[in-house]
């Protein structure tokens, strides 16, 4: 199956890799002092959270990236070619291993500030995602994405995760929700009183 590399995801025109690249630079720069580490797995989860939360709330992603299911969780399809372009241009550098994540992921370090291509709303979603995963290791971020992404839970490895799955709440029902469901089931005769 061929994965689409660019999608509009609520944008007027397909963004290409520029927005994804600048988001990588922005997030890598902001993660520099994160006590949980700054590895590639964590960066993927921050990008995913920002894009899918943005789409859930305003029907438009931050980067326009297409995400796929990988073992470690959602990741942009064009992440590797975009990251390679940034490495060749000297915008980022990869060093060592993120020992706190328990995985062999590389640490991204920025070599230049991001270009100012995001509006205030885009930056708000990137900042919220950075805050959400602050202090977490790559493994913790990955585990969280497995629980929180209905799309990741639904598709097969390597398949595209639809942005529309961002509206599905994966949290377990509350006791109040369960009590309401029981009362409706009794009321309608599906279960005995």
Tab-separated table of C-alpha atoms in Angstrom:
chain	number	residue	atom	x	y	z
A	1	UNK	CA	0.000	0.000	0.000
A	2	UNK	CA	1.363	3.407	-0.955
A	3	UNK	CA	0.907	6.002	1.748
A	4	UNK	CA	0.050	9.552	0.760
A	5	UNK	CA	2.892	11.838	1.740
A	6	UNK	CA	0.971	15.108	1.890
A	7	UNK	CA	-2.572	15.854	2.945
A	8	UNK	CA	-4.482	19.022	3.498
A	9	UNK	CA	-5.978	18.062	6.880
A	10	UNK	CA	-8.044	21.194	7.023
A	11	UNK	CA	-5.547	23.426	5.224
A	12	UNK	CA	-6.388	25.416	2.097
A	13	UNK	CA	-3.355	24.077	0.211
A	14	UNK	CA	-1.109	21.060	0.841
A	15	UNK	CA	1.802	22.294	2.974
A	16	UNK	CA	4.625	20.112	1.617
A	17	UNK	CA	7.431	19.252	4.024
A	18	UNK	CA	8.262	22.827	5.059
A	19	UNK	CA	5.781	22.988	7.933
A	20	UNK	CA	6.803	19.554	9.207
A	21	UNK	CA	10.469	20.536	8.991
A	22	UNK	CA	9.952	23.770	10.882
A	23	UNK	CA	7.889	21.947	13.517
A	24	UNK	CA	10.781	19.500	13.985
A	25	UNK	CA	13.206	22.414	14.459
A	26	UNK	CA	10.802	24.207	16.822
A	27	UNK	CA	10.130	21.143	18.977
A	28	UNK	CA	13.788	20.046	19.068
A	29	UNK	CA	14.813	23.549	20.171
A	30	UNK	CA	12.136	23.663	22.901
A	31	UNK	CA	12.962	20.125	24.146
A	32	UNK	CA	16.642	20.955	24.754
A	33	UNK	CA	16.269	21.186	28.539
A	34	UNK	CA	13.536	18.564	29.005
A	35	UNK	CA	14.542	16.272	31.890
A	36	UNK	CA	12.711	13.364	30.242
A	37	UNK	CA	14.984	13.472	27.215
A	38	UNK	CA	14.752	14.794	23.693
A	39	UNK	CA	14.835	11.754	21.482
A	40	UNK	CA	13.212	11.079	18.140
A	41	UNK	CA	10.375	8.922	19.551
A	42	UNK	CA	9.371	11.712	21.919
A	43	UNK	CA	9.570	14.287	19.130
A	44	UNK	CA	7.212	12.152	16.998
A	45	UNK	CA	4.667	12.004	19.808
A	46	UNK	CA	4.806	15.762	20.393
A	47	UNK	CA	4.196	16.402	16.692
A	48	UNK	CA	1.347	13.840	16.638
A	49	UNK	CA	-0.331	15.325	19.721
A	50	UNK	CA	-0.088	18.893	18.393
A	51	UNK	CA	-1.453	17.922	14.968
A	52	UNK	CA	-4.280	15.696	16.174
A	53	UNK	CA	-5.374	17.991	19.012
A	54	UNK	CA	-5.359	20.914	16.593
A	55	UNK	CA	-7.456	18.933	14.127
A	56	UNK	CA	-9.832	17.761	16.868
A	57	UNK	CA	-10.452	21.287	18.103
A	58	UNK	CA	-10.268	23.390	14.954
A	59	UNK	CA	-10.409	20.870	12.082
A	60	UNK	CA	-6.934	21.871	10.874
A	61	UNK	CA	-3.593	20.297	11.721
A	62	UNK	CA	-0.456	22.281	12.513
A	63	UNK	CA	1.901	20.619	10.018
A	64	UNK	CA	-0.398	18.924	7.493
A	65	UNK	CA	1.686	15.758	7.920
A	66	UNK	CA	0.223	12.320	7.264
A	67	UNK	CA	0.760	9.947	10.208
A	68	UNK	CA	1.235	6.206	10.140
A	69	UNK	CA	1.125	3.470	12.749
A	70	UNK	CA	4.561	2.311	13.880
A	71	UNK	CA	5.406	0.037	16.806
A	72	UNK	CA	6.432	3.063	18.899
A	73	UNK	CA	3.189	4.909	18.105
A	74	UNK	CA	2.063	7.477	15.528
A	75	UNK	CA	4.789	9.052	13.380
A	76	UNK	CA	4.770	11.337	10.334
A	77	UNK	CA	5.189	9.406	7.070
A	78	UNK	CA	7.620	12.052	5.798
A	79	UNK	CA	9.596	12.339	9.036
A	80	UNK	CA	12.779	10.598	7.846
A	81	UNK	CA	13.165	12.437	4.508
A	82	UNK	CA	12.312	15.734	6.175
A	83	UNK	CA	14.758	15.093	9.005
A	84	UNK	CA	17.464	14.114	6.491
A	85	UNK	CA	16.917	17.388	4.621
A	86	UNK	CA	17.269	19.310	7.895
A	87	UNK	CA	20.456	17.395	8.757
A	88	UNK	CA	21.991	18.132	5.326
A	89	UNK	CA	21.078	21.822	5.678
A	90	UNK	CA	22.654	21.981	9.137
A	91	UNK	CA	19.375	22.961	10.816
A	92	UNK	CA	19.531	20.033	13.250
A	93	UNK	CA	22.050	17.525	14.486
A	94	UNK	CA	21.574	14.030	15.876
A	95	UNK	CA	23.685	12.907	18.809
A	96	UNK	CA	24.066	9.956	21.113
A	97	UNK	CA	21.216	8.064	22.564
A	98	UNK	CA	18.362	9.146	24.781
A	99	UNK	CA	19.261	6.935	27.738
A	100	UNK	CA	16.139	7.907	29.688
A	101	UNK	CA	13.817	6.472	27.064
A	102	UNK	CA	15.059	2.879	27.237
A	103	UNK	CA	15.321	2.789	23.449
A	104	UNK	CA	18.095	3.419	20.922
A	105	UNK	CA	16.625	6.683	19.682
A	106	UNK	CA	18.860	9.563	18.717
A	107	UNK	CA	18.701	12.969	20.337
A	108	UNK	CA	17.901	15.933	18.099
A	109	UNK	CA	19.706	19.201	18.662
A	110	UNK	CA	18.836	22.385	16.775
A	111	UNK	CA	21.484	24.412	14.996
A	112	UNK	CA	19.243	27.315	14.027
A	113	UNK	CA	16.003	28.845	15.282
A	114	UNK	CA	12.826	27.825	13.460
A	115	UNK	CA	11.519	29.986	10.637
A	116	UNK	CA	8.480	32.063	11.667
A	117	UNK	CA	5.894	30.188	9.568
A	118	UNK	CA	3.416	29.266	12.300
A	119	UNK	CA	0.616	31.516	13.474
A	120	UNK	CA	-0.191	32.001	17.168
A	121	UNK	CA	-2.740	29.175	17.155
A	122	UNK	CA	-0.251	26.721	15.618
A	123	UNK	CA	2.324	27.659	18.238
A	124	UNK	CA	-0.251	27.226	20.988
A	125	UNK	CA	-0.798	23.581	19.921
A	126	UNK	CA	2.928	22.909	19.685
A	127	UNK	CA	3.438	24.411	23.157
A	128	UNK	CA	0.544	22.402	24.627
A	129	UNK	CA	2.064	19.214	23.202
A	130	UNK	CA	5.495	20.094	24.598
A	131	UNK	CA	3.889	20.689	27.986
A	132	UNK	CA	1.886	17.445	27.785
A	133	UNK	CA	5.020	15.324	27.275
A	134	UNK	CA	7.443	17.385	29.383
A	135	UNK	CA	9.493	15.188	31.679
A	136	UNK	CA	8.382	11.965	30.005
A	137	UNK	CA	10.805	9.519	28.406
A	138	UNK	CA	10.400	8.344	24.841
A	139	UNK	CA	8.974	5.043	26.093
A	140	UNK	CA	6.459	6.815	28.330
A	141	UNK	CA	5.408	9.008	25.377
A	142	UNK	CA	5.077	5.937	23.181
A	143	UNK	CA	3.002	4.074	25.776
A	144	UNK	CA	0.745	7.108	26.185
A	145	UNK	CA	0.185	7.351	22.426
A	146	UNK	CA	-0.843	3.683	22.312
A	147	UNK	CA	-3.555	4.365	24.900
A	148	UNK	CA	-4.659	7.791	23.656
A	149	UNK	CA	-4.762	7.325	19.875
A	150	UNK	CA	-7.933	5.593	18.728
A	151	UNK	CA	-6.492	5.711	15.221
A	152	UNK	CA	-3.295	3.932	16.248
A	153	UNK	CA	-5.418	1.276	17.979
A	154	UNK	CA	-7.594	0.818	14.876
A	155	UNK	CA	-5.237	0.608	11.882
A	156	UNK	CA	-2.560	-1.946	10.992
A	157	UNK	CA	1.173	-1.272	11.231
A	158	UNK	CA	2.285	1.017	8.407
A	159	UNK	CA	-1.221	2.243	7.612
A	160	UNK	CA	-2.320	5.882	7.713
A	161	UNK	CA	-3.979	7.090	10.917
A	162	UNK	CA	-7.004	9.195	9.940
A	163	UNK	CA	-7.129	12.607	11.596
A	164	UNK	CA	-10.848	12.092	12.117
A	165	UNK	CA	-10.038	9.487	14.797
A	166	UNK	CA	-8.869	12.369	17.001
A	167	UNK	CA	-12.488	12.941	18.069
A	168	UNK	CA	-12.738	9.457	19.658
A	169	UNK	CA	-12.250	9.470	23.425
A	170	UNK	CA	-10.186	6.435	24.473
A	171	UNK	CA	-10.392	7.019	28.217
A	172	UNK	CA	-12.337	4.419	30.218
A	173	UNK	CA	-15.922	5.357	31.114
A	174	UNK	CA	-16.456	6.967	34.508
A	175	UNK	CA	-18.607	5.382	37.204
A	176	UNK	CA	-21.278	7.975	36.405
A	177	UNK	CA	-21.199	6.955	32.715
A	178	UNK	CA	-21.508	3.279	33.646
A	179	UNK	CA	-24.402	3.987	36.038
A	180	UNK	CA	-26.210	5.944	33.321
A	181	UNK	CA	-25.660	3.120	30.793
A	182	UNK	CA	-26.990	0.557	33.290
A	183	UNK	CA	-30.084	2.672	33.976
A	184	UNK	CA	-30.788	3.039	30.247
A	185	UNK	CA	-30.301	-0.718	29.720
A	186	UNK	CA	-32.730	-1.502	32.555
A	187	UNK	CA	-35.205	1.127	31.373
A	188	UNK	CA	-35.247	-0.224	27.828
A	189	UNK	CA	-35.447	-3.847	28.946
A	190	UNK	CA	-32.041	-4.932	27.675
A	191	UNK	CA	-31.088	-6.142	31.155
A	192	UNK	CA	-33.365	-7.101	34.054
A	193	UNK	CA	-33.937	-4.581	36.841
